[in-house]
């Protein structure tokens, strides 16, 4: 991967989140010239700059839902590669706030893709979910459309299952219930979940960078 990433300027949307921050941490080990984190949470920007002390790291406070906000990044930096990890991903909250979910997952993705095309970014990978396959909830439906937006622009997607211990995933909920002596609830006795750890999920993203040609979806064979 060294030759794929060395000397590159990389934009990571949602770069202060569970997946985004791990992407930042891992790609800094590949001779990257600059990594730009784009996220709307200023406190997380402050914390990640305390945690990752690297002069190649730039943080940019903004919202993918605001086209002009995103455009400023493209005006300030010559971007070679984008990892689009910004998303609303909590299933229950997306059900409760479907318009907000659509604004982030659909229109936010459209803004990123439109600007990537406009500024001639050669490679973009959208982080997606197994819930986008035959979606039955708002989160899955919005990510399905985000995939279509990405693929139609000849960029690529990476799908995960349940990312263990990421914010909003099921494992921290189970642990919290056990510690507080609450019952564990499941949606169906026959439910199946595919589990992947955060570092392994990000390794898949970085590996997909090498093979991405555009119009493709990468899926890890998960346990």
XYZ file of C-alpha atoms in Angstrom, residues 32-208:
177
model
C 0.952 10.179 3.507
C 1.758 13.826 2.731
C -1.345 15.238 4.437
C -4.563 13.974 6.049
C -7.544 16.304 6.362
C -10.273 15.428 8.861
C -13.662 16.940 7.998
C -16.289 16.768 10.746
C -18.848 19.030 12.393
C -17.995 18.155 16.021
C -15.421 20.702 17.205
C -14.811 18.962 20.550
C -13.826 15.743 18.762
C -11.464 17.761 16.558
C -9.815 19.118 19.684
C -9.524 15.651 21.237
C -8.154 13.915 18.136
C -5.421 16.544 17.748
C -4.446 15.840 21.353
C -4.404 12.091 20.658
C -2.660 12.106 17.265
C 0.379 14.364 17.365
C 1.386 14.561 13.707
C 2.170 17.715 11.737
C 0.638 16.112 8.614
C -2.790 16.141 10.245
C -5.211 18.972 9.384
C -8.657 19.347 10.956
C -11.509 21.171 9.267
C -14.802 21.896 11.055
C -17.719 21.641 8.632
C -20.848 19.738 7.658
C -21.183 17.433 4.635
C -24.800 18.589 4.351
C -23.600 22.108 3.515
C -22.172 22.236 -0.032
C -20.292 25.496 0.529
C -18.826 24.184 3.777
C -17.410 21.147 1.968
C -16.262 23.172 -1.042
C -13.873 25.216 1.105
C -11.831 22.077 1.736
C -11.505 21.413 -2.000
C -10.491 25.030 -2.584
C -7.817 24.910 0.123
C -6.288 21.498 -0.665
C -5.410 19.497 -3.772
C -7.046 16.202 -2.766
C -5.889 12.862 -4.193
C -8.133 10.462 -2.274
C -11.323 10.626 -0.205
C -12.597 8.235 2.454
C -16.240 9.252 2.984
C -17.140 8.009 6.474
C -19.499 10.803 7.588
C -22.940 9.317 8.196
C -25.906 8.878 10.469
C -25.654 5.174 11.261
C -27.731 4.474 14.368
C -30.712 2.434 13.162
C -33.214 3.599 15.814
C -32.296 7.288 15.539
C -32.502 7.137 11.748
C -36.012 5.685 12.123
C -36.962 8.521 14.471
C -35.407 11.249 12.316
C -35.613 10.056 8.692
C -35.246 13.532 7.154
C -32.051 14.182 9.119
C -30.751 10.775 8.070
C -31.480 11.578 4.417
C -29.780 14.986 4.696
C -26.560 13.413 5.964
C -26.420 10.046 4.226
C -27.926 11.007 0.859
C -27.457 14.747 0.304
C -24.164 14.784 2.209
C -22.831 11.998 -0.010
C -24.088 13.824 -3.107
C -22.173 16.955 -2.038
C -18.951 15.010 -1.505
C -19.272 13.132 -4.799
C -20.238 16.229 -6.810
C -17.218 18.131 -5.509
C -14.907 15.154 -6.020
C -16.007 15.044 -9.660
C -15.767 18.827 -10.061
C -12.225 18.978 -8.658
C -11.045 15.829 -10.426
C -10.357 13.640 -7.371
C -9.206 10.311 -8.863
C -10.394 7.985 -6.104
C -13.186 8.032 -3.506
C -14.423 5.257 -1.222
C -17.765 5.565 0.574
C -18.075 3.595 3.805
C -21.346 1.656 3.690
C -23.179 -1.107 5.546
C -24.608 -4.570 4.954
C -28.003 -2.993 5.781
C -27.914 -1.321 2.352
C -28.513 -4.737 0.744
C -32.305 -5.183 0.432
C -32.866 -2.413 3.014
C -35.745 -2.672 5.468
C -35.039 0.428 7.573
C -34.268 4.126 7.026
C -30.563 3.788 7.723
C -30.181 0.962 5.206
C -32.300 2.760 2.608
C -30.321 6.001 2.862
C -27.010 4.138 2.653
C -28.323 2.181 -0.356
C -28.946 5.484 -2.123
C -25.540 6.780 -0.981
C -23.982 3.722 -2.631
C -25.841 4.422 -5.881
C -24.670 8.051 -5.861
C -21.086 6.883 -5.352
C -21.176 4.109 -7.939
C -22.933 6.243 -10.567
C -20.030 8.699 -10.342
C -17.628 5.780 -10.951
C -16.288 5.750 -7.394
C -16.242 2.808 -4.951
C -17.932 1.566 -1.764
C -16.872 -0.655 1.135
C -19.562 -2.494 3.139
C -19.229 -3.528 6.779
C -21.359 -5.647 9.038
C -21.674 -4.728 12.711
C -18.422 -3.025 13.733
C -17.605 -4.286 17.216
C -17.414 -1.556 19.861
C -18.011 1.328 17.476
C -20.353 4.020 18.777
C -23.944 2.861 18.326
C -23.087 -0.793 17.703
C -24.847 -3.630 19.496
C -21.931 -4.923 21.628
C -21.628 -1.827 23.890
C -25.413 -1.998 24.364
C -25.200 -5.652 25.455
C -22.322 -4.864 27.827
C -24.190 -1.911 29.356
C -27.292 -4.064 29.872
C -25.264 -6.816 31.529
C -23.417 -4.402 33.830
C -26.685 -2.761 34.863
C -28.551 -6.079 35.215
C -30.978 -5.240 32.414
C -32.367 -7.845 30.004
C -30.715 -8.217 26.591
C -33.202 -7.582 23.804
C -32.911 -8.931 20.275
C -35.167 -8.271 17.291
C -35.732 -11.944 16.429
C -34.612 -15.307 17.930
C -33.114 -16.253 14.541
C -31.301 -12.967 13.935
C -27.794 -13.187 12.473
C -25.179 -10.478 12.915
C -21.879 -10.254 11.067
C -19.152 -8.883 13.315
C -15.889 -7.137 12.435
C -13.431 -5.255 14.647
C -12.627 -1.593 13.967
C -8.945 -2.161 12.984
C -9.896 -5.049 10.655
C -12.682 -2.990 9.089
C -10.254 -0.190 8.325
C -7.661 -2.608 6.929
C -10.356 -3.650 4.437
C -10.917 -0.005 3.476
C -7.213 0.587 2.914
C -6.812 -2.652 0.976
C -9.800 -1.704 -1.185
